Coordinates of C-alpha atoms in Angstrom, one line a residue:
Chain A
X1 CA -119.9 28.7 52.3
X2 CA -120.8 26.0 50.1
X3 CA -122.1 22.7 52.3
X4 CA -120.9 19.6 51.0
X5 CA -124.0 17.8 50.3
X6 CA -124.2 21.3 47.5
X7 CA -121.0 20.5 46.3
X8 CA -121.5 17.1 46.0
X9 CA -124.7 17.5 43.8
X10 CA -122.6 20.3 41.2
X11 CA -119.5 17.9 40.8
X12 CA -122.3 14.8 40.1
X13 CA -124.2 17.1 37.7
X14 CA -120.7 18.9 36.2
X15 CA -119.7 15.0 35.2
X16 CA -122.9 14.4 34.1
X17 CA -123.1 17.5 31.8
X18 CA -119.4 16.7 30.3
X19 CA -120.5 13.0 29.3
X20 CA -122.9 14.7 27.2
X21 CA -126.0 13.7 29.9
X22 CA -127.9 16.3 29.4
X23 CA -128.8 18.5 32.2
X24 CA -126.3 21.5 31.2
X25 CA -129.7 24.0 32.3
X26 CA -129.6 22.8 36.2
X27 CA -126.0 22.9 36.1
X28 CA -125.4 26.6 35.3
X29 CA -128.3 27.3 37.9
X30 CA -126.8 25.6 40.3
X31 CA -123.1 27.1 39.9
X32 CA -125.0 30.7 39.6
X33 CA -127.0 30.2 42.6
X34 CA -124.0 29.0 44.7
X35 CA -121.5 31.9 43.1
X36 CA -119.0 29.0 42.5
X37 CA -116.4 30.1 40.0
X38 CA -115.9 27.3 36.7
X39 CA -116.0 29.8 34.4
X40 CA -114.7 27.3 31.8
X41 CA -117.4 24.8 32.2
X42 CA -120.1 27.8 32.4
X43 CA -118.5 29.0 29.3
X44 CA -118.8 25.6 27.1
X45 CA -122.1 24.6 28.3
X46 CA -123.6 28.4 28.3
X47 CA -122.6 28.9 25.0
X48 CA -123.6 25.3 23.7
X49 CA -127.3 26.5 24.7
X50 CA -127.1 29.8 23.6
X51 CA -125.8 28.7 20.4
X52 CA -129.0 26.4 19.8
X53 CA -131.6 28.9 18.9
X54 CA -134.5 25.7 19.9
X55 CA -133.0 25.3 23.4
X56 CA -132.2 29.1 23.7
X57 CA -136.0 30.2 23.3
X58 CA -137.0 27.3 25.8
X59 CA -135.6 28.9 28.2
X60 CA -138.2 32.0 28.0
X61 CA -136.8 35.5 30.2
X62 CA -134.3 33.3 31.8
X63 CA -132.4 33.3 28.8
X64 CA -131.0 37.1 29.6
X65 CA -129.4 35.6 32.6
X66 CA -127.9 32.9 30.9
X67 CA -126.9 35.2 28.6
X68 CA -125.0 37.6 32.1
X69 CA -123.5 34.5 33.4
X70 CA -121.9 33.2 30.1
X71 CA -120.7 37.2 29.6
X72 CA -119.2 36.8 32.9
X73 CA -117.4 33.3 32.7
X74 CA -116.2 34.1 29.2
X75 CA -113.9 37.6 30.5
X76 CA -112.7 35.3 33.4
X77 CA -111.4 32.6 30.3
X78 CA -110.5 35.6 28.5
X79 CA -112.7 35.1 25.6
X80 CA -113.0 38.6 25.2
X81 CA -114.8 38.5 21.5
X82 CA -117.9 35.9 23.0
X83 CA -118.0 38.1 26.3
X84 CA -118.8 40.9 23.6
X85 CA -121.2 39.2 21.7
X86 CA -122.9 38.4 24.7
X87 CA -123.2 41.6 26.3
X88 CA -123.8 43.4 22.9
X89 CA -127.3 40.8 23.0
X90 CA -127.9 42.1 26.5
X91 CA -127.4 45.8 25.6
X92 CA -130.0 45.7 22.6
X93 CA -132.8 43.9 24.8
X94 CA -132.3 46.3 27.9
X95 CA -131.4 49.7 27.1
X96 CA -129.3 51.7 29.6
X97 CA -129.7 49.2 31.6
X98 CA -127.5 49.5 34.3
X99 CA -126.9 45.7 35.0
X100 CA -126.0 45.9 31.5
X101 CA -123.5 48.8 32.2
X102 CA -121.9 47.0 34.8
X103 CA -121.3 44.3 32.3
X104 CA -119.8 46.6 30.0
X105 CA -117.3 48.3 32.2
X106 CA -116.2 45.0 33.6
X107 CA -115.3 44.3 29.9
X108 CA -113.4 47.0 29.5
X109 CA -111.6 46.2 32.9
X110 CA -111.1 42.6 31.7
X111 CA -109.4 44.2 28.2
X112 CA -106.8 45.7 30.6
X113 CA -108.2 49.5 29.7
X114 CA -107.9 50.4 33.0
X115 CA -108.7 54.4 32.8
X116 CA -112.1 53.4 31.4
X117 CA -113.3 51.1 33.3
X118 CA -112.3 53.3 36.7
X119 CA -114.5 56.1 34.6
X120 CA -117.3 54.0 33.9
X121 CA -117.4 52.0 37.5
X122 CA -117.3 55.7 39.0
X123 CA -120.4 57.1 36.7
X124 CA -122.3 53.9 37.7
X125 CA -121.5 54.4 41.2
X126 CA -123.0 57.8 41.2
X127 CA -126.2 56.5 40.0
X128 CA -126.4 53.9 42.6
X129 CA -123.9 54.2 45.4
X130 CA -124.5 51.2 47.1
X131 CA -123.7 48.4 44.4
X132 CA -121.5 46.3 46.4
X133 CA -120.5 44.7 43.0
X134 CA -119.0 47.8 41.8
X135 CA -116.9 48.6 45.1
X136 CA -115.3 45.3 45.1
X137 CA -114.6 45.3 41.4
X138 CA -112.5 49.0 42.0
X139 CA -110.7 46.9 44.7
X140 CA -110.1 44.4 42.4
X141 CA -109.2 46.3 39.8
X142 CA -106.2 48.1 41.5
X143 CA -105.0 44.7 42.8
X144 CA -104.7 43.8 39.1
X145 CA -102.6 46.6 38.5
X146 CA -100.3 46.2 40.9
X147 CA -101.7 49.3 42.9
X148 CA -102.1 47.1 46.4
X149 CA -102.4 50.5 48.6
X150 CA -105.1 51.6 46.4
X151 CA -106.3 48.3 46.9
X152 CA -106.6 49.1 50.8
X153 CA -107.8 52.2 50.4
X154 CA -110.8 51.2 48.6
X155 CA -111.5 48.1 50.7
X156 CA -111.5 50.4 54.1
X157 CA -113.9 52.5 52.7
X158 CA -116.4 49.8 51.2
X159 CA -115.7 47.9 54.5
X160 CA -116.8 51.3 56.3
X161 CA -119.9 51.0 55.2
X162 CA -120.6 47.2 54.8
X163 CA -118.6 46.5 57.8
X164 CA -120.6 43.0 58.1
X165 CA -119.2 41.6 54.6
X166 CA -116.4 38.7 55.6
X167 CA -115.3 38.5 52.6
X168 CA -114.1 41.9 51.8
X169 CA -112.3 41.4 55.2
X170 CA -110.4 38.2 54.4
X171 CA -109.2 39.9 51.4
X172 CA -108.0 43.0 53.3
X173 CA -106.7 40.6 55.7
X174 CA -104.7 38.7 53.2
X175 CA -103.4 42.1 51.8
X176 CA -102.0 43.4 54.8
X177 CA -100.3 39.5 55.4
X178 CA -98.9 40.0 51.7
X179 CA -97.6 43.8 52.6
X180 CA -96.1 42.2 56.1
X181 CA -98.6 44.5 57.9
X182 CA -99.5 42.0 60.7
X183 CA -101.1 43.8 63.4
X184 CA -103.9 45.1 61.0
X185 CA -103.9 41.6 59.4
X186 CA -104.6 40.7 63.1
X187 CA -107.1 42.8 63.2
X188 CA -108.9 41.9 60.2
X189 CA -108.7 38.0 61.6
X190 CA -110.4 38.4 64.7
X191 CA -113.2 40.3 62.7
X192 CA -113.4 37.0 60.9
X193 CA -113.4 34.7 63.6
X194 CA -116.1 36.7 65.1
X195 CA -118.2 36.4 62.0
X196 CA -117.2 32.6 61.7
X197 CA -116.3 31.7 65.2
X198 CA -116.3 28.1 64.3
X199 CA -114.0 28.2 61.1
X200 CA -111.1 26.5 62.1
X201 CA -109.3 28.0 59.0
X202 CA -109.5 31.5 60.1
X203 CA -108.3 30.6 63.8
X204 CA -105.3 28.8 61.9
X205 CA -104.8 32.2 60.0
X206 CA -105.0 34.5 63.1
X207 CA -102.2 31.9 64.5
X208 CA -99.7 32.2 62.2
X209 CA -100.3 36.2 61.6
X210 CA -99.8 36.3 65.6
X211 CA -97.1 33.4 65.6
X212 CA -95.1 35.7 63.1
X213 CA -95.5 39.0 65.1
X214 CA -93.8 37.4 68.0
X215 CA -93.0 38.6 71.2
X216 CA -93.8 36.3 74.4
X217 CA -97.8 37.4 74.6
X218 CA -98.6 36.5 70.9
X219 CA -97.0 33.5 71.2
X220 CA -98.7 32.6 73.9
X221 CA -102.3 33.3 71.9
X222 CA -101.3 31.8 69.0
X223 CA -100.4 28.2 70.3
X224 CA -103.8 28.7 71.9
X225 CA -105.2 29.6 68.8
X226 CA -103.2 26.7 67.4
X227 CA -104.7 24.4 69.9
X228 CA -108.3 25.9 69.0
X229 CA -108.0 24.9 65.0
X230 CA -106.7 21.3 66.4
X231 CA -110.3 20.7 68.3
X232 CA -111.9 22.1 65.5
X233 CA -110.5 20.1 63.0
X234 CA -110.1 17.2 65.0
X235 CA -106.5 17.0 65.2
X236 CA -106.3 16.6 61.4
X237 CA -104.4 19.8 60.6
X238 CA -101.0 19.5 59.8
X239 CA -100.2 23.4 59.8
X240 CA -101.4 23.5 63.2
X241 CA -99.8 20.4 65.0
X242 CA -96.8 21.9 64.0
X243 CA -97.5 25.8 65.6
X244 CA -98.4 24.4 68.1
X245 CA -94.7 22.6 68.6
X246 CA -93.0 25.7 66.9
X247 CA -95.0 27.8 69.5
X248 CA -93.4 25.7 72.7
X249 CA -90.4 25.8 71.3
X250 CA -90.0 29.9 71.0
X251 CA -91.7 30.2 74.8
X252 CA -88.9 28.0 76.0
X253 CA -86.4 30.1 74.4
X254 CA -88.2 33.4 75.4
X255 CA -88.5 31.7 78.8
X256 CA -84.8 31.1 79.4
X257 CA -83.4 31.8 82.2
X258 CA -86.5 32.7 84.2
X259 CA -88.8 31.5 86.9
X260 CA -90.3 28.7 85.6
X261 CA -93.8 28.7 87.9
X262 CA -95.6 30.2 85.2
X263 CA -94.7 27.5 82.2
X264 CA -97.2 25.2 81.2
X265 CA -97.9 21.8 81.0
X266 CA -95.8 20.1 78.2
X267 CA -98.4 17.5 77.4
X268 CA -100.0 19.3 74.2
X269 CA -97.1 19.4 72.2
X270 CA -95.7 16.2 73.1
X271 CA -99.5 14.9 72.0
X272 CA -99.0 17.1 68.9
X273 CA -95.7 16.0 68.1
X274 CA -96.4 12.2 68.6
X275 CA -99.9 12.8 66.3
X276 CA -97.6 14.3 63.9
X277 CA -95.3 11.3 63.4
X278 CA -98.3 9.5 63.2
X279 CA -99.5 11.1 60.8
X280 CA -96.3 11.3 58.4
X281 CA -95.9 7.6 59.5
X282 CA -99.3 6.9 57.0
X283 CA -99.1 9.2 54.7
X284 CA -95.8 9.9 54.0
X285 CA -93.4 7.8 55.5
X286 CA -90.5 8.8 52.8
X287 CA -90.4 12.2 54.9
X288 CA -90.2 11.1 58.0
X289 CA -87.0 11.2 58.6
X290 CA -87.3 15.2 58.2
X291 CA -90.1 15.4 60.4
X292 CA -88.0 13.5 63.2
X293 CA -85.1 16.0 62.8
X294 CA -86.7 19.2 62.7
X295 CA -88.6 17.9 66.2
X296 CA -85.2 17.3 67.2
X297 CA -83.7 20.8 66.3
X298 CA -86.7 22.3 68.0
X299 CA -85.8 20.7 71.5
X300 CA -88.6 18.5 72.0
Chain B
X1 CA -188.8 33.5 60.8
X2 CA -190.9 30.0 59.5
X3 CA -190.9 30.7 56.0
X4 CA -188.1 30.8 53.7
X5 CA -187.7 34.0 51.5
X6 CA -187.1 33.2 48.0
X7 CA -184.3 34.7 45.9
X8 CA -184.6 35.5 42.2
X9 CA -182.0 33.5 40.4
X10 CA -181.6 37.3 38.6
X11 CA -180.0 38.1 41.9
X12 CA -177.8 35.8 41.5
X13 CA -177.0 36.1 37.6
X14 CA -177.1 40.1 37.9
X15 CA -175.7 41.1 41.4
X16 CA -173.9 38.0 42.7
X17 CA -171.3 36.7 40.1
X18 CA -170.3 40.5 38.2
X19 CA -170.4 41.7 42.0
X20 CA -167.6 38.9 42.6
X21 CA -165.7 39.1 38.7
X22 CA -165.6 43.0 39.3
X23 CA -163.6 42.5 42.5
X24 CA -161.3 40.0 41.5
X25 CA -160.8 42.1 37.9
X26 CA -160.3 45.3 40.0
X27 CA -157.4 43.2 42.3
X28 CA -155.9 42.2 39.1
X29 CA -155.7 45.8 37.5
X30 CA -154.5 47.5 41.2
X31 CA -151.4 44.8 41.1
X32 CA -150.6 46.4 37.9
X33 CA -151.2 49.6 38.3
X34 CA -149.2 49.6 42.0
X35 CA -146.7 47.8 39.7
X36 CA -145.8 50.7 37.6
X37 CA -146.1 53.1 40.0
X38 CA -143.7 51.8 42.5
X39 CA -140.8 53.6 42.1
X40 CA -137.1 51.8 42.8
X41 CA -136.2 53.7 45.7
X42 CA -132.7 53.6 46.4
X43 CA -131.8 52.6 49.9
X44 CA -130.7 55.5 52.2
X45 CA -126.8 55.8 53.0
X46 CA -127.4 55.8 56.8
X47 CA -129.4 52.6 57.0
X48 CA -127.5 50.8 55.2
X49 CA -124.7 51.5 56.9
X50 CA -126.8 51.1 60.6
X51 CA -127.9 47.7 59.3
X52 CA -124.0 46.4 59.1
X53 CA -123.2 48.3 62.1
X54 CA -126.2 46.3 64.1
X55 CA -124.5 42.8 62.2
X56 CA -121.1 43.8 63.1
X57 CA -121.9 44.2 66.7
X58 CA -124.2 41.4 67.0
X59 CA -121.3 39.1 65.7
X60 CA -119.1 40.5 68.6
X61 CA -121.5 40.0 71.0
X62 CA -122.3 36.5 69.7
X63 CA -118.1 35.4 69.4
X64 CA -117.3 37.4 72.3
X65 CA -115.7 35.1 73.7
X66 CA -113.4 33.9 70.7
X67 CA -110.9 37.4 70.9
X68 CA -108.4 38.1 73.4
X69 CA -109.6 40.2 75.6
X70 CA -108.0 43.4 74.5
X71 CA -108.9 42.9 71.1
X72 CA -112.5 42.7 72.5
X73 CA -111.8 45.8 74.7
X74 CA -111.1 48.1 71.8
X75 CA -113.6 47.0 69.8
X76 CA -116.6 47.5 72.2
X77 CA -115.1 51.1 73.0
X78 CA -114.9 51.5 69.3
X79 CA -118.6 50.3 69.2
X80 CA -120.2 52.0 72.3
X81 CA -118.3 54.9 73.5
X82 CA -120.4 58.1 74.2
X83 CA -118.5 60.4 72.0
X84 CA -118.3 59.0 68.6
X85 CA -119.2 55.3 68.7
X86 CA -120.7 53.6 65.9
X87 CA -124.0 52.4 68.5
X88 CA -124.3 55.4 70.2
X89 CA -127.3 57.7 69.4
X90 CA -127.0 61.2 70.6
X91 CA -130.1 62.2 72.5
X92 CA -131.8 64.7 70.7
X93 CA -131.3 62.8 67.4
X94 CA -133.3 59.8 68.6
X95 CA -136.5 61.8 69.1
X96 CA -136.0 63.5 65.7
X97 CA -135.9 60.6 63.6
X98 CA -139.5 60.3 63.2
X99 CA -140.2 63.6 62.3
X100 CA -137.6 63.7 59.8
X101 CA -139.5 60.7 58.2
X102 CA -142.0 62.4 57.7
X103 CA -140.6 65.9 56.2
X104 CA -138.8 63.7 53.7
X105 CA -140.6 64.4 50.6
X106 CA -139.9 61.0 48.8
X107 CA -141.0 59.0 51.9
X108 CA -144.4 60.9 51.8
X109 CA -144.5 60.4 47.8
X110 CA -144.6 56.8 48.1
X111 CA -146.6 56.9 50.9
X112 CA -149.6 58.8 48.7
X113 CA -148.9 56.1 46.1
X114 CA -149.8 53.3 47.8
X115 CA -152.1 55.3 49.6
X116 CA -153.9 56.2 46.4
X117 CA -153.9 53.1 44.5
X118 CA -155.6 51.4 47.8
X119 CA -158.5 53.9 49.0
X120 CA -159.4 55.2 44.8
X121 CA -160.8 51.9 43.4
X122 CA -161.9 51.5 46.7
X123 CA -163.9 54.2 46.8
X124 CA -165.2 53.9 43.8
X125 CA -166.3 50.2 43.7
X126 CA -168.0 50.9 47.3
X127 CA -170.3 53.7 45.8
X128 CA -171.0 51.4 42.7
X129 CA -171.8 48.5 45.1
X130 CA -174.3 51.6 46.7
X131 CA -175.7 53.1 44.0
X132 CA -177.1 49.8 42.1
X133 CA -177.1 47.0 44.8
X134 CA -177.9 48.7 48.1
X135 CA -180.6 47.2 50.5
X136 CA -181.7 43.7 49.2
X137 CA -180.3 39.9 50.0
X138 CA -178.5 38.8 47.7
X139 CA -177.5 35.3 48.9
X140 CA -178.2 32.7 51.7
X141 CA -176.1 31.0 53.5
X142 CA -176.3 27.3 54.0
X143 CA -176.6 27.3 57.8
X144 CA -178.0 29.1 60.6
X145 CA -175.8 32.0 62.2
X146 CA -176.1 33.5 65.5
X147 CA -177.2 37.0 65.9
X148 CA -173.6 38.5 66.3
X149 CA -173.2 37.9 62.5
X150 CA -176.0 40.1 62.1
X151 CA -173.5 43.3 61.2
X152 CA -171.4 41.8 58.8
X153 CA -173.7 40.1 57.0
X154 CA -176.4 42.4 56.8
X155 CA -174.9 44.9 56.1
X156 CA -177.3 48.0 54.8
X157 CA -180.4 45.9 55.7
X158 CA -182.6 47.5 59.1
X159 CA -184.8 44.4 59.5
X160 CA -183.9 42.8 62.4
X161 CA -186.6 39.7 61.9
X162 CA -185.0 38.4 58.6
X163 CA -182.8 35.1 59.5
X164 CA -179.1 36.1 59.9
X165 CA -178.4 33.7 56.8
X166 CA -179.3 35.8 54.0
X167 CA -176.3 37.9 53.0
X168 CA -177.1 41.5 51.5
X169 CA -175.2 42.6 48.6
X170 CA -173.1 45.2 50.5
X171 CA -171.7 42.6 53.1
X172 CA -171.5 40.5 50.1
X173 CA -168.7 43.0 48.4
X174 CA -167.2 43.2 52.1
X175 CA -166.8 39.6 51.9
X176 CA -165.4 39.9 48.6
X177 CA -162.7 43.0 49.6
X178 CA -161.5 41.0 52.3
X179 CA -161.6 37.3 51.4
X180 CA -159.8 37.7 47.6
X181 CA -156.4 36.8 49.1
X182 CA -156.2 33.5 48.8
X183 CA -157.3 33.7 45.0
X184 CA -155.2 36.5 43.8
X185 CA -151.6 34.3 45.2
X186 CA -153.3 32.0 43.2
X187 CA -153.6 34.3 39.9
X188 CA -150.5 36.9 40.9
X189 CA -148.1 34.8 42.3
X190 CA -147.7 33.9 46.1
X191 CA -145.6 37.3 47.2
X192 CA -147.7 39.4 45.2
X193 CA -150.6 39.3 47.1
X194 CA -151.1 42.1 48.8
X195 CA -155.1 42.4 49.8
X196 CA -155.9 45.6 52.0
X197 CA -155.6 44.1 55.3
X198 CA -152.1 43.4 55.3
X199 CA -151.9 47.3 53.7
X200 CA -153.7 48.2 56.7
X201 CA -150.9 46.3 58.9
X202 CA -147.9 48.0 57.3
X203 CA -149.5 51.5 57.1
X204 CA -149.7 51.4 61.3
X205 CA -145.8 49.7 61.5
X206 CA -145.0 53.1 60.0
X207 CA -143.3 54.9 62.0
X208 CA -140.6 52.9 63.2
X209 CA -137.9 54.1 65.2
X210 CA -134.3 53.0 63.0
X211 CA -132.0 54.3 66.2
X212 CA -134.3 52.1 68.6
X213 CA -132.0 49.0 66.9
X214 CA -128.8 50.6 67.6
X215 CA -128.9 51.2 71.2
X216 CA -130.7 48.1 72.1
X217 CA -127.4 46.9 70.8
X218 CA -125.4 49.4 72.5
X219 CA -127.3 47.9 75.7
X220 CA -126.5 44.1 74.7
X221 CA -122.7 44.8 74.0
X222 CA -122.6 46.9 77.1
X223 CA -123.4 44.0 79.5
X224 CA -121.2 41.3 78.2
X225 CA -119.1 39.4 80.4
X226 CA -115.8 38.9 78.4
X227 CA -114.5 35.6 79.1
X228 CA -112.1 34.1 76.6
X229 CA -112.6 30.3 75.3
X230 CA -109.4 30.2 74.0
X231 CA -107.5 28.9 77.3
X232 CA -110.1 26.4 77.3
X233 CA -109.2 25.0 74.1
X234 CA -105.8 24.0 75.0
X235 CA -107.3 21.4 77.0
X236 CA -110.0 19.9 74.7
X237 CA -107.1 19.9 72.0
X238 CA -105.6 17.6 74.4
X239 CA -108.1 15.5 74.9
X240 CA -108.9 15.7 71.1
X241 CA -105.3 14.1 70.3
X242 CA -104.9 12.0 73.1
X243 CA -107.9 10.4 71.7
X244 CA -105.8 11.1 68.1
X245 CA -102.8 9.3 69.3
X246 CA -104.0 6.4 71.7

């Protein structure tokens, strides 16, 4: 998670840097010790320092990492012929490095030479069997080919072992969403929300996976999940203002015709709905009008 | 005693200053010579993999609260049952851990390497310090100590009527061995510092028990009260847009 006071600083510095301010150096140290990912800024202000042998050489051992991160940003752009320059630098400074090696396979993965790169991620792995790097780079890799099962087959059995890394599961859990696998998307959600029990964003996610599973329980949980991503965000989510009305809506209808001693109070999505109007009121009153009749059409 | 002793300012040109170079030199060369022998041990398989497990369940415990209760049922049977849960340590294992530590062959490797690199130049500068320096004062100190001192900074002296202020040379390499630290952060680098006290403090934490984690957690998840927040929420939502709204 990046904090905003962080982000604040790299945006200041990124404009900075592109009015030719000076400061390119702090920049690329602060997107590299963040992990953001502007590979295209990293690439033109990278190279603009690598390319200058006097500011190059000031940089003393830190200039192999510059020399990584560029490598890196430059297969994301697709500059495949600087990315190979770069690593070629790396590879005659450290040899059989294996940081080096991961560079290189990730090249070849980035060419689209896919039999390769699987051979050369598996030889690393067997050296070391515990680069995380690697594991989420096979992942990855299958994703890009279209191979999504392969995709979840090597997730579960990274996340069997790192079980604690949230973002392997939000992937996973945005995989089985894509494959309309909801109950292990569930699953994967409430993992998150335990890791992160105060991001609204993954109570908002859980919501909609539960909302769209249906049935009178999940509903039921998702409007409260709903409601949970409306204190958390202080009323200021749009997505979830409206669950919460499309939730009341489908208990009523899944609630015909019965006892009505167990229905709850009506008040939250009347408060949701009038907040809504509010809100397209200010911001977009053009749309209003569809706001007011899809309230309508859902009864309330 | 009434009258001072006087020291030969040889003492102090011969024994006092090399006595204190050679120690800080000898810091200097053990750093480097630790540094090449320390060998990049990969982490094993089954620590790693306890280490997320002890995260994993620590997060449940933590945002217990935040999962509908059957959600939280499976996982803390998934997590603590006594057949194959990920927390649960069978019996006989637990008691075995240690000993397999120490039949591991790499474990006791590194062990003799740090071992080695500590006691050797040790050793060596201790009999050196012996052999040419033993039995006279080599310093004074600047005020009066009581008695107590008389051990540490006499060290290799039997005269118990010379004033606890004078410092004989072997106390005077003591005081070297143990009071370095703060220079070699200075010259190594803050982390690198490693003087043989804090040596001595990690070679007695060995033999830590890894499974002691696990079912300390086992314990923790095994005792929480399940109550879900979520039904809660519904109502501070409301309040949250009333507040929205009005």
């Amino acid at each position: 998670m990046v904090s905003k006071t962080d982000e604040a600083q790299v945006n200041r510095l990124e404009n900075q840097v592109d009015n030719g301010g000076g400061g390119a150096w702090e920049y690329l140290c602060l997107v590299r010790k963040l992990k953001l990912r502007r590979s295209d800024k990293v690439l033109k202000h990278g190279l603009s320092i690598l390319n200058d042998p006097k500011k190059r050489s000031s940089l003393g051992p830190d200039e192999w990492t510059l020399y990584e991160q560029v490598a890196i940003a430059a297969m994301d752009c697709q500059c495949l012929d600087v990315a190979k320059d770069c690593i070629k630098t790396l590879q005659k400074r450290f040899l059989e490095s294996k940081r080096v090696g991961r560079l290189e396979a990730m090249l070849l993965e980035a060419k689209g030479s896919w039999a390769e790169a699987e051979k050369a991620y598996t030889s690393l792995l067997e050296d070391n069997p515990f680069d995380q790097v690697i594991h989420k780079r096979r992942a990855a890799m299958a994703k890009a080919q279209g191979n999504i099962l392969g995709a979840i087959e090597w997730l579960n059995k990274y996340l069997e072992i790192f079980m604690a890394d949230h973002d392997a599961w939000r992937e996973l859990a945005e995989i089985y969403v894509s494959l309309q696998m909801y109950k292990q998307a569930a699953f994967c959600y409430e993992e998150l929300i335990l890791s992160q029990p105060t991001n609204p964003l993954y109570h908002l996610a859980y919501a909609d996976v539960l909302y769209t599973l249906g049935g009178l329980e999940n509903i039921q949980a998702a409007k409260k999940y709903y409601a949970s991503t409306v204190d958390l965000t202080g009323g200021k989510n749009t997505r979830a203002l409206l669950g919460i009305c499309l939730c009341t809506s489908a208990m009523g209808q899944l609630t015909k015709g019965r006892n009505k001693e167990d229905k709850e109070s009506p008040e939250l999505q009347i408060l949701a709905a009038t907040a809504l109007e509010r809100d397209y009121k200010q911001r977009a009153p053009t749309k209003l009008s569809l706001l007011t009749s899809t309230l309508r059409s859902l009864k309330l | 005693m009434a009258e001072d002793l006087v020291l030969d300012t040889a003492i102090r040109d011969w024994v006092l200053i090399p006595l204190s170079v050679v120690m800080v030199l000898i810091g200097v060369l053990r750093y480097f010579v630790s540094k090449l022998m320390r060998s990049s041990q990969s982490p094993d398989a089954k620590i790693v993999k306890e280490g997320q497990i002890i995260i994993r369940a620590r997060n449940l415990r933590a945002g217990a609260n935040f999962i509908p209760p059957k959600s939280f049922r499976a996982r803390r049977v998934y997590f603590s049952n006594e057949e194959n849960g990920l927390l649960y340590v069978p019996k006989g294992q637990a008691q075995n851990a240690q000993a397999q530590m120490f039949s591991d062959p790499n474990m006791a490797m590194d062990m003799m390497k740090k071992n080695l690199s500590m006691i050797i130049p040790q050793t060596l500068t201790f009999a050196w310090v012996n052999f040419f320096f033993s039995g006279f004062v080599a310093a004074k100190i600047p005020f009066p100590l009581t008695q107590r001192f008389r051990s540490m900074l006499q060290n290799g002296i039997d005269l118990s009527t010379v004033d606890v202020s004078y410092v004989s040379s072997r106390s005077w390499y003591f005081l070297n061995l143990f009071g370095l630290r703060g220079l070699f952060s200075l010259i190594l680098g803050e982390e690198n510092a490693m003087d043989d006290t804090q040596r001595m403090m990690q070679m007695s934490g060995f033999g830590f028990d890894p499974t002691k984690g696990l079912s300390a957690e086992k314990d923790g998840l095994d005792i929480v009260q399940h109550e879900w927040a979520l039904p809660k929420f519904e109502q501070r939502a409301e309040a949250v847009l009333r507040k929205l709204v009005s």
